[in-house]
Amino acid sequence: MSFWHEKSLLEMTSEEWESLCDGCARCCLIKLQDDVVQYTSIVCQYLDQQACQCTDYSNRNQVVPTCVHLTPSTIPSWLPISCAYRRIDEGKDLEWWHPLVSGSKDSVHAAGISVRGKVISEAHVHPEEAEEQVIKWIEF
Ligand code: SF4
Ligand code: SF4
C-alpha cells in the first residue's frame, strides 16, 4: 500500500503532501469567474512552461496574491478533476500517469495532462482578450 492509500490528506507529512502534486500546472492557468469558472489558455507569468514549475514557488503567494494555496481543508471545487489533491480528497486513486505511480515526472507530459505546449503567458495577452482564450479541454 502506498501512503496516499493509507493516509488522509490531513495525515500526510509535508513531503508526502508536496509529492502529491503531479506537476500538471493546470492550477496556474488564468481563470475567468462570472456565474461559472472558465479556464483559459493563459498561464501565470511565473510559470516555467517547459518544466511546468513555478519559478518563484516559495514566494508564490506574495508575488501572486491570487495563487491558490492548497491545504487539506481547502481543496477548491474548480481544481481540475485530474488534480491529485482533488482525487484523493474525493476518495479516488491516482491515475497511471501520476509520477508517484509511473515513477517518472515525464508521464504527466506524455499523457497530455500538463499544460506544456498548450498555453501562452499572461505577459503576452491583453486582459481584454482573455475571453477569446477560454478553453474546454479541462474538466473540473
Ligand atoms: S492542478 Fe493539482 S496536481 Fe496539477 S499542478 Fe495544480 S495542484 Fe498540482
Ligand atoms: S505564482 Fe507560481 S504556483 Fe502560483 S499560479 Fe503563478 S506559476 Fe503557478
PDB file of C-alpha atoms and ligand atoms in Angstrom:
ATOM      1  CA  MET A   1       0.000   0.000   0.000  1.00  0.00           C
ATOM      2  CA  SER A   2       1.218   3.485  -0.818  1.00  0.00           C
ATOM      3  CA  PHE A   3       0.921   6.449   1.510  1.00  0.00           C
ATOM      4  CA  TRP A   4      -1.967   8.009  -0.434  1.00  0.00           C
ATOM      5  CA  HIS A   5      -3.941   4.777   0.061  1.00  0.00           C
ATOM      6  CA  GLU A   6      -3.246   4.641   3.772  1.00  0.00           C
ATOM      7  CA  LYS A   7      -3.438   8.275   4.815  1.00  0.00           C
ATOM      8  CA  SER A   8      -5.918  11.080   4.506  1.00  0.00           C
ATOM      9  CA  LEU A   9      -4.697  14.445   3.219  1.00  0.00           C
ATOM     10  CA  LEU A  10      -4.627  15.637   6.823  1.00  0.00           C
ATOM     11  CA  GLU A  11      -2.381  12.769   7.913  1.00  0.00           C
ATOM     12  CA  MET A  12       0.301  13.229   5.237  1.00  0.00           C
ATOM     13  CA  THR A  13       3.720  14.619   6.052  1.00  0.00           C
ATOM     14  CA  SER A  14       4.709  17.823   4.262  1.00  0.00           C
ATOM     15  CA  GLU A  15       6.999  15.787   1.995  1.00  0.00           C
ATOM     16  CA  GLU A  16       4.173  13.412   1.067  1.00  0.00           C
ATOM     17  CA  TRP A  17       1.835  16.351   0.551  1.00  0.00           C
ATOM     18  CA  GLU A  18       4.239  18.076  -1.847  1.00  0.00           C
ATOM     19  CA  SER A  19       4.906  14.864  -3.753  1.00  0.00           C
ATOM     20  CA  LEU A  20       1.191  14.521  -4.421  1.00  0.00           C
ATOM     21  CA  CYS A  21       1.304  17.370  -6.924  1.00  0.00           C
ATOM     22  CA  ASP A  22       1.516  15.794 -10.382  1.00  0.00           C
ATOM     23  CA  GLY A  23       3.216  18.834 -11.945  1.00  0.00           C
ATOM     24  CA  CYS A  24       0.472  19.495 -14.486  1.00  0.00           C
ATOM     25  CA  ALA A  25       0.360  23.260 -13.739  1.00  0.00           C
ATOM     26  CA  ARG A  26      -3.319  23.358 -14.657  1.00  0.00           C
ATOM     27  CA  CYS A  27      -3.959  25.339 -11.484  1.00  0.00           C
ATOM     28  CA  CYS A  28      -1.618  28.037 -12.840  1.00  0.00           C
ATOM     29  CA  LEU A  29      -3.957  28.804 -15.728  1.00  0.00           C
ATOM     30  CA  ILE A  30      -5.798  32.111 -15.533  1.00  0.00           C
ATOM     31  CA  LYS A  31      -9.489  31.579 -14.848  1.00  0.00           C
ATOM     32  CA  LEU A  32     -12.446  33.818 -15.566  1.00  0.00           C
ATOM     33  CA  GLN A  33     -15.182  33.838 -12.979  1.00  0.00           C
ATOM     34  CA  ASP A  34     -18.659  35.144 -13.614  1.00  0.00           C
ATOM     35  CA  ASP A  35     -21.513  32.815 -12.694  1.00  0.00           C
ATOM     36  CA  VAL A  36     -19.234  29.930 -13.573  1.00  0.00           C
ATOM     37  CA  VAL A  37     -15.492  29.402 -13.618  1.00  0.00           C
ATOM     38  CA  GLN A  38     -13.888  29.155 -17.038  1.00  0.00           C
ATOM     39  CA  TYR A  39     -10.316  28.128 -17.680  1.00  0.00           C
ATOM     40  CA  THR A  40      -8.271  29.981 -20.283  1.00  0.00           C
ATOM     41  CA  SER A  41      -5.095  29.007 -22.112  1.00  0.00           C
ATOM     42  CA  ILE A  42      -3.379  31.973 -20.472  1.00  0.00           C
ATOM     43  CA  VAL A  43      -0.916  30.986 -17.808  1.00  0.00           C
ATOM     44  CA  CYS A  44       0.699  32.805 -14.909  1.00  0.00           C
ATOM     45  CA  GLN A  45       3.823  34.706 -15.902  1.00  0.00           C
ATOM     46  CA  TYR A  46       5.821  32.964 -13.157  1.00  0.00           C
ATOM     47  CA  LEU A  47       5.386  29.511 -14.682  1.00  0.00           C
ATOM     48  CA  ASP A  48       8.291  27.837 -16.429  1.00  0.00           C
ATOM     49  CA  GLN A  49       6.171  26.442 -19.247  1.00  0.00           C
ATOM     50  CA  GLN A  50       8.619  23.730 -20.282  1.00  0.00           C
ATOM     51  CA  ALA A  51       9.147  22.354 -16.789  1.00  0.00           C
ATOM     52  CA  CYS A  52       5.585  23.240 -15.698  1.00  0.00           C
ATOM     53  CA  GLN A  53       7.052  24.512 -12.446  1.00  0.00           C
ATOM     54  CA  CYS A  54       6.731  27.791 -10.615  1.00  0.00           C
ATOM     55  CA  THR A  55       9.827  29.972 -10.916  1.00  0.00           C
ATOM     56  CA  ASP A  56       9.204  31.568  -7.510  1.00  0.00           C
ATOM     57  CA  TYR A  57       7.485  28.788  -5.594  1.00  0.00           C
ATOM     58  CA  SER A  58       8.499  29.814  -2.073  1.00  0.00           C
ATOM     59  CA  ASN A  59       7.196  33.365  -2.635  1.00  0.00           C
ATOM     60  CA  ARG A  60       4.260  32.447  -4.842  1.00  0.00           C
ATOM     61  CA  ASN A  61       1.584  33.830  -2.564  1.00  0.00           C
ATOM     62  CA  GLN A  62       3.454  37.126  -2.223  1.00  0.00           C
ATOM     63  CA  VAL A  63       4.159  37.646  -5.926  1.00  0.00           C
ATOM     64  CA  VAL A  64       0.702  36.435  -6.961  1.00  0.00           C
ATOM     65  CA  PRO A  65      -1.827  37.027  -4.168  1.00  0.00           C
ATOM     66  CA  THR A  66      -4.464  35.029  -6.034  1.00  0.00           C
ATOM     67  CA  CYS A  67      -2.192  31.985  -6.382  1.00  0.00           C
ATOM     68  CA  VAL A  68      -4.038  29.061  -4.853  1.00  0.00           C
ATOM     69  CA  HIS A  69      -2.649  27.833  -1.546  1.00  0.00           C
ATOM     70  CA  LEU A  70      -3.919  24.304  -1.086  1.00  0.00           C
ATOM     71  CA  THR A  71      -4.327  22.817   2.359  1.00  0.00           C
ATOM     72  CA  PRO A  72      -6.057  19.593   3.412  1.00  0.00           C
ATOM     73  CA  SER A  73      -9.112  21.611   4.405  1.00  0.00           C
ATOM     74  CA  THR A  74      -9.191  23.868   1.333  1.00  0.00           C
ATOM     75  CA  ILE A  75      -9.483  21.905  -1.885  1.00  0.00           C
ATOM     76  CA  PRO A  76     -11.370  24.210  -4.282  1.00  0.00           C
ATOM     77  CA  SER A  77     -14.080  22.716  -6.482  1.00  0.00           C
ATOM     78  CA  TRP A  78     -12.621  24.481  -9.527  1.00  0.00           C
ATOM     79  CA  LEU A  79      -9.487  22.327  -9.465  1.00  0.00           C
ATOM     80  CA  PRO A  80      -9.371  20.017 -12.489  1.00  0.00           C
ATOM     81  CA  ILE A  81     -10.779  16.557 -11.889  1.00  0.00           C
ATOM     82  CA  SER A  82      -7.315  15.254 -12.752  1.00  0.00           C
ATOM     83  CA  CYS A  83      -5.731  17.076  -9.792  1.00  0.00           C
ATOM     84  CA  ALA A  84      -4.263  14.570  -7.334  1.00  0.00           C
ATOM     85  CA  TYR A  85      -5.348  16.592  -4.302  1.00  0.00           C
ATOM     86  CA  ARG A  86      -8.909  16.667  -5.516  1.00  0.00           C
ATOM     87  CA  ARG A  87      -8.861  12.974  -6.449  1.00  0.00           C
ATOM     88  CA  ILE A  88      -7.588  11.878  -3.044  1.00  0.00           C
ATOM     89  CA  ASP A  89      -9.999  14.249  -1.307  1.00  0.00           C
ATOM     90  CA  GLU A  90     -12.840  12.565  -3.239  1.00  0.00           C
ATOM     91  CA  GLY A  91     -11.642   9.065  -2.335  1.00  0.00           C
ATOM     92  CA  LYS A  92     -10.290   8.273  -5.816  1.00  0.00           C
ATOM     93  CA  ASP A  93      -6.936   6.723  -6.707  1.00  0.00           C
ATOM     94  CA  LEU A  94      -4.138   8.393  -8.645  1.00  0.00           C
ATOM     95  CA  GLU A  95      -4.090   7.966 -12.408  1.00  0.00           C
ATOM     96  CA  TRP A  96      -1.470   5.838 -14.190  1.00  0.00           C
ATOM     97  CA  TRP A  97       0.366   8.908 -15.429  1.00  0.00           C
ATOM     98  CA  HIS A  98       0.896  10.388 -11.973  1.00  0.00           C
ATOM     99  CA  PRO A  99       4.664  10.487 -11.266  1.00  0.00           C
ATOM    100  CA  LEU A 100       4.160   8.625  -7.984  1.00  0.00           C
ATOM    101  CA  VAL A 101       2.552   5.763  -9.940  1.00  0.00           C
ATOM    102  CA  SER A 102       4.617   5.828 -13.135  1.00  0.00           C
ATOM    103  CA  GLY A 103       7.917   6.581 -11.433  1.00  0.00           C
ATOM    104  CA  SER A 104       8.660   9.312 -13.966  1.00  0.00           C
ATOM    105  CA  LYS A 105       7.976  13.042 -13.939  1.00  0.00           C
ATOM    106  CA  ASP A 106       7.636  12.889 -17.726  1.00  0.00           C
ATOM    107  CA  SER A 107       4.480  10.783 -17.749  1.00  0.00           C
ATOM    108  CA  VAL A 108       2.223  13.730 -16.900  1.00  0.00           C
ATOM    109  CA  HIS A 109       3.523  15.477 -20.017  1.00  0.00           C
ATOM    110  CA  ALA A 110       3.481  12.372 -22.217  1.00  0.00           C
ATOM    111  CA  ALA A 111      -0.150  11.735 -21.270  1.00  0.00           C
ATOM    112  CA  GLY A 112      -1.120  15.253 -22.322  1.00  0.00           C
ATOM    113  CA  ILE A 113      -2.248  16.225 -18.854  1.00  0.00           C
ATOM    114  CA  SER A 114       0.204  19.047 -18.249  1.00  0.00           C
ATOM    115  CA  VAL A 115      -0.126  22.465 -19.844  1.00  0.00           C
ATOM    116  CA  ARG A 116       3.219  22.155 -21.647  1.00  0.00           C
ATOM    117  CA  GLY A 117       2.946  23.369 -25.222  1.00  0.00           C
ATOM    118  CA  LYS A 118      -0.678  24.458 -24.859  1.00  0.00           C
ATOM    119  CA  VAL A 119      -0.532  27.841 -23.184  1.00  0.00           C
ATOM    120  CA  ILE A 120       0.516  31.465 -23.524  1.00  0.00           C
ATOM    121  CA  SER A 121       1.941  33.662 -20.772  1.00  0.00           C
ATOM    122  CA  GLU A 122      -0.239  36.383 -19.335  1.00  0.00           C
ATOM    123  CA  ALA A 123       2.668  38.713 -20.105  1.00  0.00           C
ATOM    124  CA  HIS A 124       1.760  38.408 -23.791  1.00  0.00           C
ATOM    125  CA  VAL A 125      -2.030  38.738 -23.614  1.00  0.00           C
ATOM    126  CA  HIS A 126      -4.060  41.880 -23.048  1.00  0.00           C
ATOM    127  CA  PRO A 127      -6.586  41.298 -20.220  1.00  0.00           C
ATOM    128  CA  GLU A 128      -9.437  42.295 -22.532  1.00  0.00           C
ATOM    129  CA  GLU A 129      -8.536  39.389 -24.832  1.00  0.00           C
ATOM    130  CA  ALA A 130      -8.833  36.778 -22.073  1.00  0.00           C
ATOM    131  CA  GLU A 131     -12.358  35.735 -23.078  1.00  0.00           C
ATOM    132  CA  GLU A 132     -11.024  34.733 -26.502  1.00  0.00           C
ATOM    133  CA  GLN A 133      -8.701  32.270 -24.756  1.00  0.00           C
ATOM    134  CA  VAL A 134     -11.354  30.251 -22.902  1.00  0.00           C
ATOM    135  CA  ILE A 135     -10.675  26.521 -23.234  1.00  0.00           C
ATOM    136  CA  LYS A 136     -12.836  23.420 -22.842  1.00  0.00           C
ATOM    137  CA  TRP A 137     -10.190  20.697 -22.500  1.00  0.00           C
ATOM    138  CA  ILE A 138     -10.046  20.853 -18.732  1.00  0.00           C
ATOM    139  CA  GLU A 139     -12.838  19.178 -16.795  1.00  0.00           C
ATOM    140  CA  PHE A 140     -13.491  20.363 -13.296  1.00  0.00           C
TER     141      PHE A 140
HETATM  142  S1  SF4 B   1      -3.741  21.025 -10.637  1.00  0.00           S
HETATM  143 FE1  SF4 B   1      -3.255  19.901  -8.743  1.00  0.00          FE
HETATM  144  S2  SF4 B   1      -1.791  18.323  -9.380  1.00  0.00           S
HETATM  145 FE2  SF4 B   1      -1.859  19.863 -11.030  1.00  0.00          FE
HETATM  146  S3  SF4 B   1      -0.176  21.287 -10.558  1.00  0.00           S
HETATM  147 FE3  SF4 B   1      -2.053  22.093  -9.597  1.00  0.00          FE
HETATM  148  S4  SF4 B   1      -2.017  21.291  -7.502  1.00  0.00           S
HETATM  149 FE4  SF4 B   1      -0.569  20.082  -8.695  1.00  0.00          FE
HETATM  150  S1  SF4 B   2       2.808  32.030  -8.741  1.00  0.00           S
HETATM  151 FE1  SF4 B   2       3.664  30.064  -9.360  1.00  0.00          FE
HETATM  152  S2  SF4 B   2       2.331  28.485  -8.451  1.00  0.00           S
HETATM  153 FE2  SF4 B   2       1.226  30.464  -8.393  1.00  0.00          FE
HETATM  154  S3  SF4 B   2      -0.028  30.497 -10.283  1.00  0.00           S
HETATM  155 FE3  SF4 B   2       1.923  31.525 -10.737  1.00  0.00          FE
HETATM  156  S4  SF4 B   2       3.259  29.910 -11.578  1.00  0.00           S
HETATM  157 FE4  SF4 B   2       1.547  28.896 -10.530  1.00  0.00          FE
END
